[in-house]
Amino acid sequence: GLTVAWSCIHEHGGTIDVKSSPQGTQFLVYLPESQELVELSGEINALQHYVGNKEKVLVVDDEEFLREIAGSMLTTLNYQVSTVASGEDAIEYVKKNKVDLVLLDMQMDPGINGRQTYQEICKIRPDQRALIASGYSESKDVKAILEMGAGAFIKKPYSLAELGRAVKENLGHR
C-alpha cells in the first residue's frame, strides 16, 4: 500500500515525510497547490460508455482492501465480479470457472507473481483476456505478460473511468 501511495503522490509532484517515534509513525503528505478547477461532469458522463453487460471479471490481488475496491468499482460498472487473494487461487478458480477477463496484480506475496499466474492460466485457457494492474511502473514482467497476450497495463491507483475504459477495451481485444 505504501508503494502505491508513494507512486501516486510522486506522480502529482508531491513528497512524503515520515516521522517515527515510540508513540507511533506519522506520514506527512505534501502536494503542490493548484488553482485549477476540476471539471468532473465530463468524467461522470464518460462512465456511461464503460458500463459492462454483466461480463465475468476475476480480480486477483493479495491485498484485501484493493480487491474490495476493484470489485466495488467493477460492480458499479455492471460487471459480475469474483475475487481471489493469490495467483494460486486464481489458477484454481479458472480451472473451475470461465471468466471474460482477469484483473491481475503483478506483485503478490507470498506465492507466485502476476506473470507466473498468467502463464499458468494460459495453459488452462489459452485465449484468456487479462488486464494487468500494478502500483509500480511497467516492468519486464509486465512487458512479458503483454507479449503473452494480455490486453493492457493499468497503473494503480486508477479512477473508475480509467478502470472502466481499460476493461471495456480489453473485452473488445483479440
mmCIF file of C-alpha atoms in Angstrom:
data_model
loop_
_atom_site.group_PDB
_atom_site.id
_atom_site.type_symbol
_atom_site.label_atom_id
_atom_site.label_comp_id
_atom_site.label_asym_id
_atom_site.label_seq_id
_atom_site.Cartn_x
_atom_site.Cartn_y
_atom_site.Cartn_z
ATOM 1 C CA GLY A 1 0.000 0.000 0.000
ATOM 2 C CA LEU A 2 2.808 2.436 0.767
ATOM 3 C CA THR A 3 4.334 1.905 -2.657
ATOM 4 C CA VAL A 4 1.044 2.762 -4.348
ATOM 5 C CA ALA A 5 0.629 5.860 -2.153
ATOM 6 C CA TRP A 6 4.209 6.992 -2.814
ATOM 7 C CA SER A 7 3.796 6.453 -6.555
ATOM 8 C CA CYS A 8 0.560 8.463 -6.706
ATOM 9 C CA ILE A 9 1.966 11.323 -4.633
ATOM 10 C CA HIS A 10 5.226 11.362 -6.621
ATOM 11 C CA GLU A 11 3.344 11.457 -9.949
ATOM 12 C CA HIS A 12 1.482 14.552 -8.735
ATOM 13 C CA GLY A 13 4.721 16.343 -7.875
ATOM 14 C CA GLY A 14 4.458 15.741 -4.143
ATOM 15 C CA THR A 15 6.551 14.172 -1.425
ATOM 16 C CA ILE A 16 6.048 12.164 1.768
ATOM 17 C CA ASP A 17 7.863 12.859 5.017
ATOM 18 C CA VAL A 18 7.935 10.044 7.589
ATOM 19 C CA LYS A 19 8.485 10.662 11.298
ATOM 20 C CA SER A 20 8.708 7.751 13.712
ATOM 21 C CA SER A 21 8.748 7.810 17.489
ATOM 22 C CA PRO A 22 7.895 5.405 20.295
ATOM 23 C CA GLN A 23 4.350 6.839 20.202
ATOM 24 C CA GLY A 24 3.853 5.883 16.526
ATOM 25 C CA THR A 25 4.609 6.802 12.956
ATOM 26 C CA GLN A 26 3.410 9.939 11.204
ATOM 27 C CA PHE A 27 3.203 10.310 7.423
ATOM 28 C CA LEU A 28 3.102 13.897 6.167
ATOM 29 C CA VAL A 29 1.967 14.235 2.568
ATOM 30 C CA TYR A 30 2.884 17.374 0.649
ATOM 31 C CA LEU A 31 1.223 18.139 -2.679
ATOM 32 C CA PRO A 32 1.699 21.235 -4.813
ATOM 33 C CA GLU A 33 -1.051 23.820 -4.586
ATOM 34 C CA SER A 34 -3.319 24.110 -7.588
ATOM 35 C CA GLN A 35 -5.690 26.888 -8.575
ATOM 36 C CA GLU A 36 -7.144 24.727 -11.341
ATOM 37 C CA LEU A 37 -10.798 23.783 -11.041
ATOM 38 C CA VAL A 38 -11.500 20.178 -11.901
ATOM 39 C CA GLU A 39 -14.478 19.506 -14.148
ATOM 40 C CA LEU A 40 -15.982 16.181 -13.107
ATOM 41 C CA SER A 41 -19.099 16.171 -15.247
ATOM 42 C CA GLY A 42 -17.109 15.069 -18.310
ATOM 43 C CA GLU A 43 -15.701 12.062 -16.477
ATOM 44 C CA ILE A 44 -19.082 11.195 -14.980
ATOM 45 C CA ASN A 45 -20.731 11.388 -18.413
ATOM 46 C CA ALA A 46 -17.913 9.273 -19.875
ATOM 47 C CA LEU A 47 -18.683 6.472 -17.419
ATOM 48 C CA GLN A 48 -21.815 5.534 -19.332
ATOM 49 C CA HIS A 49 -19.531 4.406 -22.185
ATOM 50 C CA TYR A 50 -17.711 1.973 -19.875
ATOM 51 C CA VAL A 51 -20.681 0.135 -18.409
ATOM 52 C CA GLY A 52 -20.480 -3.607 -18.956
ATOM 53 C CA ASN A 53 -23.048 -6.240 -19.854
ATOM 54 C CA LYS A 54 -22.604 -8.484 -16.807
ATOM 55 C CA GLU A 55 -19.327 -9.921 -18.139
ATOM 56 C CA LYS A 56 -17.457 -12.002 -15.562
ATOM 57 C CA VAL A 57 -14.288 -10.440 -14.159
ATOM 58 C CA LEU A 58 -11.889 -12.149 -11.759
ATOM 59 C CA VAL A 59 -9.905 -9.750 -9.549
ATOM 60 C CA VAL A 60 -6.592 -11.189 -8.320
ATOM 61 C CA ASP A 61 -4.819 -9.164 -5.634
ATOM 62 C CA ASP A 62 -3.088 -10.133 -2.397
ATOM 63 C CA GLU A 63 -4.314 -7.011 -0.587
ATOM 64 C CA GLU A 64 -7.894 -7.405 0.622
ATOM 65 C CA PHE A 65 -8.832 -3.717 0.522
ATOM 66 C CA LEU A 66 -7.585 -3.421 -3.078
ATOM 67 C CA ARG A 67 -9.668 -6.463 -4.070
ATOM 68 C CA GLU A 68 -12.688 -4.872 -2.387
ATOM 69 C CA ILE A 69 -12.157 -1.517 -4.107
ATOM 70 C CA ALA A 70 -11.658 -3.063 -7.549
ATOM 71 C CA GLY A 71 -14.635 -5.357 -7.018
ATOM 72 C CA SER A 72 -16.849 -2.481 -5.960
ATOM 73 C CA MET A 73 -15.757 -0.355 -8.913
ATOM 74 C CA LEU A 74 -16.399 -3.174 -11.380
ATOM 75 C CA THR A 75 -19.785 -3.950 -9.814
ATOM 76 C CA THR A 76 -20.695 -0.273 -10.182
ATOM 77 C CA LEU A 77 -19.821 -0.623 -13.877
ATOM 78 C CA ASN A 78 -22.215 -3.612 -14.198
ATOM 79 C CA TYR A 79 -19.703 -6.472 -14.229
ATOM 80 C CA GLN A 80 -20.065 -9.762 -12.341
ATOM 81 C CA VAL A 81 -17.070 -9.882 -10.024
ATOM 82 C CA SER A 82 -15.252 -12.656 -8.187
ATOM 83 C CA THR A 83 -12.095 -12.062 -6.182
ATOM 84 C CA VAL A 84 -9.172 -14.207 -5.055
ATOM 85 C CA ALA A 85 -6.154 -13.418 -2.879
ATOM 86 C CA SER A 86 -3.331 -15.149 -4.751
ATOM 87 C CA GLY A 87 -2.063 -16.391 -8.071
ATOM 88 C CA GLU A 88 -2.522 -19.960 -6.907
ATOM 89 C CA ASP A 89 -6.175 -19.262 -6.024
ATOM 90 C CA ALA A 90 -6.677 -17.626 -9.431
ATOM 91 C CA ILE A 91 -5.388 -20.721 -11.216
ATOM 92 C CA GLU A 92 -7.727 -22.973 -9.229
ATOM 93 C CA TYR A 93 -10.636 -20.605 -9.885
ATOM 94 C CA VAL A 94 -10.020 -20.567 -13.652
ATOM 95 C CA LYS A 95 -9.822 -24.375 -13.710
ATOM 96 C CA LYS A 96 -13.429 -24.487 -12.471
ATOM 97 C CA ASN A 97 -14.915 -21.252 -13.846
ATOM 98 C CA LYS A 98 -14.827 -19.376 -17.124
ATOM 99 C CA VAL A 99 -14.253 -15.635 -16.845
ATOM 100 C CA ASP A 100 -14.287 -12.973 -19.519
ATOM 101 C CA LEU A 101 -11.403 -11.003 -18.012
ATOM 102 C CA VAL A 102 -8.799 -11.359 -15.260
ATOM 103 C CA LEU A 103 -7.723 -8.157 -13.482
ATOM 104 C CA LEU A 104 -4.311 -9.281 -12.265
ATOM 105 C CA ASP A 105 -1.978 -7.691 -9.725
ATOM 106 C CA MET A 106 1.729 -8.048 -10.525
ATOM 107 C CA GLN A 107 3.303 -8.235 -7.060
ATOM 108 C CA MET A 108 1.713 -10.760 -4.706
ATOM 109 C CA ASP A 109 3.240 -12.118 -1.511
ATOM 110 C CA PRO A 110 3.563 -14.874 -0.643
ATOM 111 C CA GLY A 111 3.343 -17.066 -3.698
ATOM 112 C CA ILE A 112 3.653 -16.628 -7.420
ATOM 113 C CA ASN A 113 3.594 -13.236 -9.110
ATOM 114 C CA GLY A 114 1.310 -11.939 -11.854
ATOM 115 C CA ARG A 115 3.493 -13.141 -14.738
ATOM 116 C CA GLN A 116 3.674 -16.675 -13.374
ATOM 117 C CA THR A 117 -0.068 -16.651 -12.671
ATOM 118 C CA TYR A 118 -0.923 -15.556 -16.203
ATOM 119 C CA GLN A 119 1.413 -18.193 -17.695
ATOM 120 C CA GLU A 120 -0.410 -20.927 -15.773
ATOM 121 C CA ILE A 121 -3.858 -19.533 -16.570
ATOM 122 C CA CYS A 122 -2.978 -19.518 -20.280
ATOM 123 C CA LYS A 123 -2.138 -23.237 -20.068
ATOM 124 C CA ILE A 124 -5.737 -23.805 -18.930
ATOM 125 C CA ARG A 125 -7.402 -21.149 -21.099
ATOM 126 C CA PRO A 126 -5.035 -20.109 -23.918
ATOM 127 C CA ASP A 127 -7.182 -17.154 -25.020
ATOM 128 C CA GLN A 128 -7.814 -15.750 -21.539
ATOM 129 C CA ARG A 129 -8.093 -11.975 -21.598
ATOM 130 C CA ALA A 130 -6.288 -10.113 -18.844
ATOM 131 C CA LEU A 131 -5.706 -6.603 -17.614
ATOM 132 C CA ILE A 132 -2.524 -6.079 -15.596
ATOM 133 C CA ALA A 133 -2.665 -3.733 -12.602
ATOM 134 C CA SER A 134 0.273 -2.562 -10.521
ATOM 135 C CA GLY A 135 1.367 0.289 -8.311
ATOM 136 C CA TYR A 136 4.802 0.012 -9.895
ATOM 137 C CA SER A 137 5.818 1.266 -13.306
ATOM 138 C CA GLU A 138 5.766 -1.074 -16.259
ATOM 139 C CA SER A 139 8.407 -3.770 -15.678
ATOM 140 C CA LYS A 140 9.949 -6.587 -17.690
ATOM 141 C CA ASP A 141 7.325 -8.921 -16.181
ATOM 142 C CA VAL A 142 4.530 -6.615 -17.361
ATOM 143 C CA LYS A 143 6.064 -6.489 -20.844
ATOM 144 C CA ALA A 144 6.317 -10.301 -20.851
ATOM 145 C CA ILE A 145 2.623 -10.665 -19.950
ATOM 146 C CA LEU A 146 1.625 -8.209 -22.654
ATOM 147 C CA GLU A 147 3.663 -10.238 -25.151
ATOM 148 C CA MET A 148 1.827 -13.380 -23.953
ATOM 149 C CA GLY A 149 -1.463 -11.761 -24.929
ATOM 150 C CA ALA A 150 -2.723 -9.704 -22.006
ATOM 151 C CA GLY A 151 -4.568 -6.670 -23.291
ATOM 152 C CA ALA A 152 -3.117 -3.776 -21.300
ATOM 153 C CA PHE A 153 -1.416 -2.437 -18.197
ATOM 154 C CA ILE A 154 -3.197 -0.068 -15.802
ATOM 155 C CA LYS A 155 -1.294 1.769 -13.073
ATOM 156 C CA LYS A 156 -2.639 1.827 -9.521
ATOM 157 C CA PRO A 157 -4.292 3.821 -8.202
ATOM 158 C CA TYR A 158 -6.775 4.151 -11.027
ATOM 159 C CA SER A 159 -10.038 6.055 -11.283
ATOM 160 C CA LEU A 160 -13.398 4.488 -12.039
ATOM 161 C CA ALA A 161 -13.234 5.920 -15.566
ATOM 162 C CA GLU A 162 -9.678 4.613 -16.139
ATOM 163 C CA LEU A 163 -10.636 1.132 -14.958
ATOM 164 C CA GLY A 164 -13.870 1.165 -16.954
ATOM 165 C CA ARG A 165 -12.100 2.237 -20.136
ATOM 166 C CA ALA A 166 -9.351 -0.382 -19.732
ATOM 167 C CA VAL A 167 -11.827 -3.195 -19.042
ATOM 168 C CA LYS A 168 -14.082 -2.218 -21.934
ATOM 169 C CA GLU A 169 -11.118 -2.010 -24.328
ATOM 170 C CA ASN A 170 -9.774 -5.369 -23.131
ATOM 171 C CA LEU A 171 -13.111 -7.107 -23.542
ATOM 172 C CA GLY A 172 -13.052 -5.953 -27.158
ATOM 173 C CA HIS A 173 -9.390 -7.033 -27.501
ATOM 174 C CA ARG A 174 -8.458 -10.038 -29.732
#
